[in-house]
Tab-separated table of C-alpha atoms and ligand atoms in Angstrom:
chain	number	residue	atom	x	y	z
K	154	UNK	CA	-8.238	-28.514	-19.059
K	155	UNK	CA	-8.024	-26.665	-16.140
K	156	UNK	CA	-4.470	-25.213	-13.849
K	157	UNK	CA	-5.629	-25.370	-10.517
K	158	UNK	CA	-2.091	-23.805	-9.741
K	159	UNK	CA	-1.482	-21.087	-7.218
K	160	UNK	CA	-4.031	-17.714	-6.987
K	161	UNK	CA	-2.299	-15.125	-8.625
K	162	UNK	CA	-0.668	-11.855	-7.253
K	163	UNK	CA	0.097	-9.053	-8.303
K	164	UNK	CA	2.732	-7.066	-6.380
K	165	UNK	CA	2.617	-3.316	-6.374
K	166	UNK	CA	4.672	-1.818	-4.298
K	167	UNK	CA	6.501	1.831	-4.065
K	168	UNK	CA	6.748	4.667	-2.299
K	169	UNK	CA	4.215	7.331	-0.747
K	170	UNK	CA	2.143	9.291	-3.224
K	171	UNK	CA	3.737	7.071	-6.393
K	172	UNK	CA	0.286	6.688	-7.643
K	173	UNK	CA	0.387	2.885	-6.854
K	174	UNK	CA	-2.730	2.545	-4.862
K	175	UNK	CA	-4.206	3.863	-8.142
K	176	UNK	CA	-3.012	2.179	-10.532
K	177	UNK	CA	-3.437	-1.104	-8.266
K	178	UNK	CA	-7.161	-0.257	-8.435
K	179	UNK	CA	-7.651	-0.135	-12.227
K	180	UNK	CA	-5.700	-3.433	-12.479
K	181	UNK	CA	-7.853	-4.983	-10.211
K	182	UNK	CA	-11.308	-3.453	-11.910
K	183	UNK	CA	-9.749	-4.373	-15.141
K	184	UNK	CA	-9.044	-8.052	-14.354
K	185	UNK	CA	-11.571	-8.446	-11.510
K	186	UNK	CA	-9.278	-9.245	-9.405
K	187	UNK	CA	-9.470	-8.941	-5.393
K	188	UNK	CA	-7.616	-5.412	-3.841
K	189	UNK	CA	-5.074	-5.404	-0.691
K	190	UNK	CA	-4.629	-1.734	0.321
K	191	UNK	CA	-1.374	-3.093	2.521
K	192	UNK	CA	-1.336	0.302	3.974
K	193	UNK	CA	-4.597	0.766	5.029
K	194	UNK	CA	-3.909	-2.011	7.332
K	195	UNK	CA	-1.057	-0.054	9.025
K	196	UNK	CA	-2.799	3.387	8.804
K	197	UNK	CA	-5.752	1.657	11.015
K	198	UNK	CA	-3.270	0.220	13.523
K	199	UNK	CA	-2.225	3.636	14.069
K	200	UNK	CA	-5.673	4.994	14.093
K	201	UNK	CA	-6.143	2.530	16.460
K	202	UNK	CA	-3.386	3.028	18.729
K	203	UNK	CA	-4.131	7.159	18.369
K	204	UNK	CA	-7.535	6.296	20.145
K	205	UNK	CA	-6.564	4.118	22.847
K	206	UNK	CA	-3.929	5.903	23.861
K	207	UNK	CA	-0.941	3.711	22.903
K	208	UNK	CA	2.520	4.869	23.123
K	209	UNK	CA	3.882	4.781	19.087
K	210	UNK	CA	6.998	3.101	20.739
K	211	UNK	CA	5.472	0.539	22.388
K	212	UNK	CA	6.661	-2.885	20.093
K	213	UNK	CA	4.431	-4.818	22.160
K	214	UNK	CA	1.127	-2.963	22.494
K	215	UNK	CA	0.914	-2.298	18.631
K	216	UNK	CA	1.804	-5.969	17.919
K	217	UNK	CA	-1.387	-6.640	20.208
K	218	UNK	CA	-3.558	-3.760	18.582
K	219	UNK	CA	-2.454	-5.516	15.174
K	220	UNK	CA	-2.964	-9.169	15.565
K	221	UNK	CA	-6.498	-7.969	17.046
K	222	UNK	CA	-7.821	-5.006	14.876
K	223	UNK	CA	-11.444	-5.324	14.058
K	224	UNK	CA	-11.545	-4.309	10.244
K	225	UNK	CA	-13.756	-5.019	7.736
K	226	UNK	CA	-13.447	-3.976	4.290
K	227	UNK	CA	-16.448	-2.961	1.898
K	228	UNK	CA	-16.139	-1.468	-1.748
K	229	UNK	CA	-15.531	1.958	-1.210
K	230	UNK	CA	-14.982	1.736	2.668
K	231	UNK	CA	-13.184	0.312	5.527
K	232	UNK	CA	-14.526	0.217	8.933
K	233	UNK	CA	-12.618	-0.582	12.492
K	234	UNK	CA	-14.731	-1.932	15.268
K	235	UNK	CA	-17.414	-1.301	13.242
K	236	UNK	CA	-16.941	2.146	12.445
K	237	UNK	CA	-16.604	3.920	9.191
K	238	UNK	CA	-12.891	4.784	9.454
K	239	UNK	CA	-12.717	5.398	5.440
K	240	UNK	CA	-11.132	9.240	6.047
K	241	UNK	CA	-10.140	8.961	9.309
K	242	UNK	CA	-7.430	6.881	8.291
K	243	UNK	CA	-6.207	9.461	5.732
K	244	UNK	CA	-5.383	12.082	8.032
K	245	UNK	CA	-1.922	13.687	8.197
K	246	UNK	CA	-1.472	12.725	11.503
K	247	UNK	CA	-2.407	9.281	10.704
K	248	UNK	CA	-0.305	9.309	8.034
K	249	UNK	CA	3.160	9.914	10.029
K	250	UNK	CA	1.358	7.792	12.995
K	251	UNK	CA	1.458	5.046	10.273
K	252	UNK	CA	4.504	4.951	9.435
K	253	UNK	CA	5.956	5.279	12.714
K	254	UNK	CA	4.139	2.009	13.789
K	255	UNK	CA	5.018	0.367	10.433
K	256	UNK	CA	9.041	0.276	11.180
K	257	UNK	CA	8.015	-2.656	14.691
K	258	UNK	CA	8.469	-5.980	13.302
K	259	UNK	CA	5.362	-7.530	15.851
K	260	UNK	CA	3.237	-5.050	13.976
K	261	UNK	CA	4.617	-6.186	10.761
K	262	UNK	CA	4.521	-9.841	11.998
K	263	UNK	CA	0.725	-9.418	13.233
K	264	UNK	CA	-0.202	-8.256	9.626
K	265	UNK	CA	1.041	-11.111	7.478
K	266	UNK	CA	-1.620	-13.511	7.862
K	267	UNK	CA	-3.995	-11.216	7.475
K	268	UNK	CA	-2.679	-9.638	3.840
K	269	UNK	CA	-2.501	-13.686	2.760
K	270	UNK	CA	-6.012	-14.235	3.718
K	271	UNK	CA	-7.059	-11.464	0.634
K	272	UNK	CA	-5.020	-14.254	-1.876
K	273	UNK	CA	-8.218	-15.904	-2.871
K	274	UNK	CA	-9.861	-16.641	-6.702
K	275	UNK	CA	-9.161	-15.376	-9.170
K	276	UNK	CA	-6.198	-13.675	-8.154
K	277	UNK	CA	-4.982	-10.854	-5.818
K	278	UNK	CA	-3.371	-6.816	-6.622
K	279	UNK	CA	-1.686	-6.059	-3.688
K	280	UNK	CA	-0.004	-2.491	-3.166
K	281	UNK	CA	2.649	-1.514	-0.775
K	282	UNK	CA	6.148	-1.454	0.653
K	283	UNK	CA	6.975	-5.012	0.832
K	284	UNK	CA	4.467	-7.110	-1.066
K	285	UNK	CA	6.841	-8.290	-3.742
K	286	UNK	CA	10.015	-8.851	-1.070
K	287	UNK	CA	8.259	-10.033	1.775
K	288	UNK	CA	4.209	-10.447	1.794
K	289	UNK	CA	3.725	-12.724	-1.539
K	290	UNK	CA	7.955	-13.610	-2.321
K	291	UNK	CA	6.120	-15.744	-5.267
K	292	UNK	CA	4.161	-13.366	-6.764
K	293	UNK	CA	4.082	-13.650	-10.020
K	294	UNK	CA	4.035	-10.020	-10.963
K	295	UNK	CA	5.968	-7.292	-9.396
K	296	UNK	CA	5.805	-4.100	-10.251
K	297	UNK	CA	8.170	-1.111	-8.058
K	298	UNK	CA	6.110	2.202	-9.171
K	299	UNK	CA	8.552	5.060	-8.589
K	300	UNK	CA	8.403	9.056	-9.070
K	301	UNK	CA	9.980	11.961	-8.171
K	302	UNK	CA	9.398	13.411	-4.944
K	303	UNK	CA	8.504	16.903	-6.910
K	304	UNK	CA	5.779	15.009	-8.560
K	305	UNK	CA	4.816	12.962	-5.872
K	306	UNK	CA	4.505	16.154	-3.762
K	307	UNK	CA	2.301	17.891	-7.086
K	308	UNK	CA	-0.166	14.908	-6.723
K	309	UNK	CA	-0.795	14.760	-3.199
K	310	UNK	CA	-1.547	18.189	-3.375
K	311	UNK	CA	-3.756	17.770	-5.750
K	312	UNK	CA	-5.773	15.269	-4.112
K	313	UNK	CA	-5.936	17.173	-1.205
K	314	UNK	CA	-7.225	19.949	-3.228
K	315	UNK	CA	-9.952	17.758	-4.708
K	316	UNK	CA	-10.582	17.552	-1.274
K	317	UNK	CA	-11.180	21.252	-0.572
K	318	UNK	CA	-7.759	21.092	1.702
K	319	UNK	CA	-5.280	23.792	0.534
K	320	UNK	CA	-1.799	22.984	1.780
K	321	UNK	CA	1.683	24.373	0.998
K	322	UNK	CA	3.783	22.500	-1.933
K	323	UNK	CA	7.037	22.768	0.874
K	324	UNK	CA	6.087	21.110	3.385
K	325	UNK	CA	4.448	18.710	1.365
K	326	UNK	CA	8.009	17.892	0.086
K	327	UNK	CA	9.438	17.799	3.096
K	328	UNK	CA	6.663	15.170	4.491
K	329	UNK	CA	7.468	13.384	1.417
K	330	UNK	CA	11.138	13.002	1.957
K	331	UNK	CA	10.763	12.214	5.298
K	332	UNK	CA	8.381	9.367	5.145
K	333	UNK	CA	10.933	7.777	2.060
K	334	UNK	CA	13.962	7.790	4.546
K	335	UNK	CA	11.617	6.128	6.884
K	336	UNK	CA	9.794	3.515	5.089
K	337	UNK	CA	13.775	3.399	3.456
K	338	UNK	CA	16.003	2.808	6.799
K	339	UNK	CA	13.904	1.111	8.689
K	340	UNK	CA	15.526	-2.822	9.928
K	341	UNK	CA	12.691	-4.995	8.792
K	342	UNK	CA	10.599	-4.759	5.521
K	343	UNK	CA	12.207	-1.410	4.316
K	344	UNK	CA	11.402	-0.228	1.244
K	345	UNK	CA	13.280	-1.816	-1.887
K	346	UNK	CA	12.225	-3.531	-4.849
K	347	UNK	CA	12.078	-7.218	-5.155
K	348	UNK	CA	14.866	-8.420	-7.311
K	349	UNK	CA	12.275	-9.649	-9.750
K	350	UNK	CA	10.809	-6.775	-9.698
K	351	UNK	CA	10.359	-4.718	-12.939
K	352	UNK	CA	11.082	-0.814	-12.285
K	353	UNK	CA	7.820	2.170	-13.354
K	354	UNK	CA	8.664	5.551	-13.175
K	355	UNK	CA	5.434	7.037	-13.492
K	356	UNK	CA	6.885	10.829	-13.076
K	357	UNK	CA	5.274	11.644	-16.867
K	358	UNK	CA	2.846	8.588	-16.949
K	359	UNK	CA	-0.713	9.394	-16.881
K	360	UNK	CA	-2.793	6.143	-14.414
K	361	UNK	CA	-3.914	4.261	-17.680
K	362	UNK	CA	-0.704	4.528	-18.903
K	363	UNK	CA	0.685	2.982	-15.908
K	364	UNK	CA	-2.098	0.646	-15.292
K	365	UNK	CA	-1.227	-0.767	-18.972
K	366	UNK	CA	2.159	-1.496	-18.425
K	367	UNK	CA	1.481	-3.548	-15.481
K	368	UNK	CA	-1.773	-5.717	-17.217
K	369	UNK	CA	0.945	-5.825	-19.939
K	370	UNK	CA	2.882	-7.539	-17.370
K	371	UNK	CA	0.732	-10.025	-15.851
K	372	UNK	CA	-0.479	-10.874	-19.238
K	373	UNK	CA	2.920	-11.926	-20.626
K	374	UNK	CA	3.405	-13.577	-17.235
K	375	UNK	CA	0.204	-15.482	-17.686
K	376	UNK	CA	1.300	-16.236	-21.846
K	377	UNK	CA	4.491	-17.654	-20.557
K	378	UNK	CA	2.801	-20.306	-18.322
K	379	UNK	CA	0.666	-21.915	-21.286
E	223	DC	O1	0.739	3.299	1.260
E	223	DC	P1	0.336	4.176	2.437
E	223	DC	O2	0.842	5.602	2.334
E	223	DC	O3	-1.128	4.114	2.728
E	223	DC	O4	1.078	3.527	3.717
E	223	DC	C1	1.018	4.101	4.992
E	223	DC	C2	2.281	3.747	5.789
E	223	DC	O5	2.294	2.344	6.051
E	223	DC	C3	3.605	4.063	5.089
E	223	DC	O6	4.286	5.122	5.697
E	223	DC	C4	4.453	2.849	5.226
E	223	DC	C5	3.583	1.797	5.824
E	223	DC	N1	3.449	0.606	4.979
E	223	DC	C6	4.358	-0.397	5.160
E	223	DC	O7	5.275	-0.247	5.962
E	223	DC	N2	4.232	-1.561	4.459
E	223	DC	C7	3.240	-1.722	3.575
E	223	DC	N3	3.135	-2.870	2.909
E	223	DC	C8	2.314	-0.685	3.352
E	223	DC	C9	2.451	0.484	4.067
């Protein structure tokens, strides 16, 4: 017999640096599932916007520059109007650009369809801010990945360092804090876990660890549906 019921999601959501976008990956590899990098999509707006000159305050033009970005994404690497735009879209500045453009509900609004459209067999990880709350409400799985901003500030400057960048722990603190209030205060979409949601403070977790509990998860999801 076969359930030809809804694709399955799993929500991943948390805040910058929480190790989410990792541990979304090895839950996707693990269960072959399809990957949404949900922030990816609002890093390239503001890539976008950076290089044609848009004002980061102008509701309208990024709703525009949203509903139209060019994107395509490949294993391994994301390219806007046909561009590689894999590291470009990890920049600092991009980064703050990012989340600047991510608090204007037309840019929010001229994302959704486009996150849905990655729901396809056999089932979806999507990590983010608002995947659980607002993106996929019926997702089955919701995880809210949480750590300390200390140790959130440790592994960013780690992978930076991996990347030959040497940068101050401080300010990477401060950067930190300032993108939670943010992605925190903001009117629409701020960041909160679903009510459903269960809570994974991955502060002393190690990523398989972490990736565990959330399979562990989806599994008992999946157990209590047969
Ligand atoms: O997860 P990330 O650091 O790549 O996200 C970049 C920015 O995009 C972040 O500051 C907040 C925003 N964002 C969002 O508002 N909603 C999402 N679902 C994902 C990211």
């Amino acid at each position: 017999m076969t359930h030809a019921g809804p694709v399955p999601v799993i929500a991943i959501d948390g805040p910058a640096a929480s190790g989410k976008g990792t541990v979304a990956a090895r839950v996707a590899q693990a269960l072959g599932f399809h990957l949404l990098d949900s922030g990816a999509l609002y890093r390239l707006v503001a890539l976008e916007a950076i290089r044609a000159r848009v004002p980061l305050d102008d509701a309208d033009a990024l709703g525009r520059v949203a509903r139209e970005l060019d994107v395509r994404f490949e294993p391994g690497r994301v390219t806007l109007d046909g561009e590689d735009a894999t590291a470009a879209i990890r920049d600092e500045a991009v980064s703050e650009a990012a989340s600047r453009v991510a608090v204007h509900p037309a840019v929010r609004a001229g994302l959704i369809d486009r996150q849905r459209g990655f729901r396809r067999p056999p089932g979806l990880v999507a990590d983010g801010r608002d995947m659980g709350t607002v993106v996929f409400p019926d997702a089955g799985t919701k995880v809210f990945v949480t750590a300390t901003p200390e140790a959130r500030a440790m592994r960013r400057q780690r992978q930076l360092a991996e990347r030959g960048v040497r940068a101050a722990f401080a300010p990477l603190l401060d950067e930190i804090r300032a993108r939670d209030s943010r992605d925190r205060e903001r009117a629409v979409a701020p960041l909160l876990p679903a009510a459903d949601a269960a809570t994974l403070d991955t502060t002393e977790l190690t990523i398989e660890q972490a990736a565990a509990f959330v399979l562990e998860r989806y599994r008992r999801t999946q157990r209590a549906r047969t």
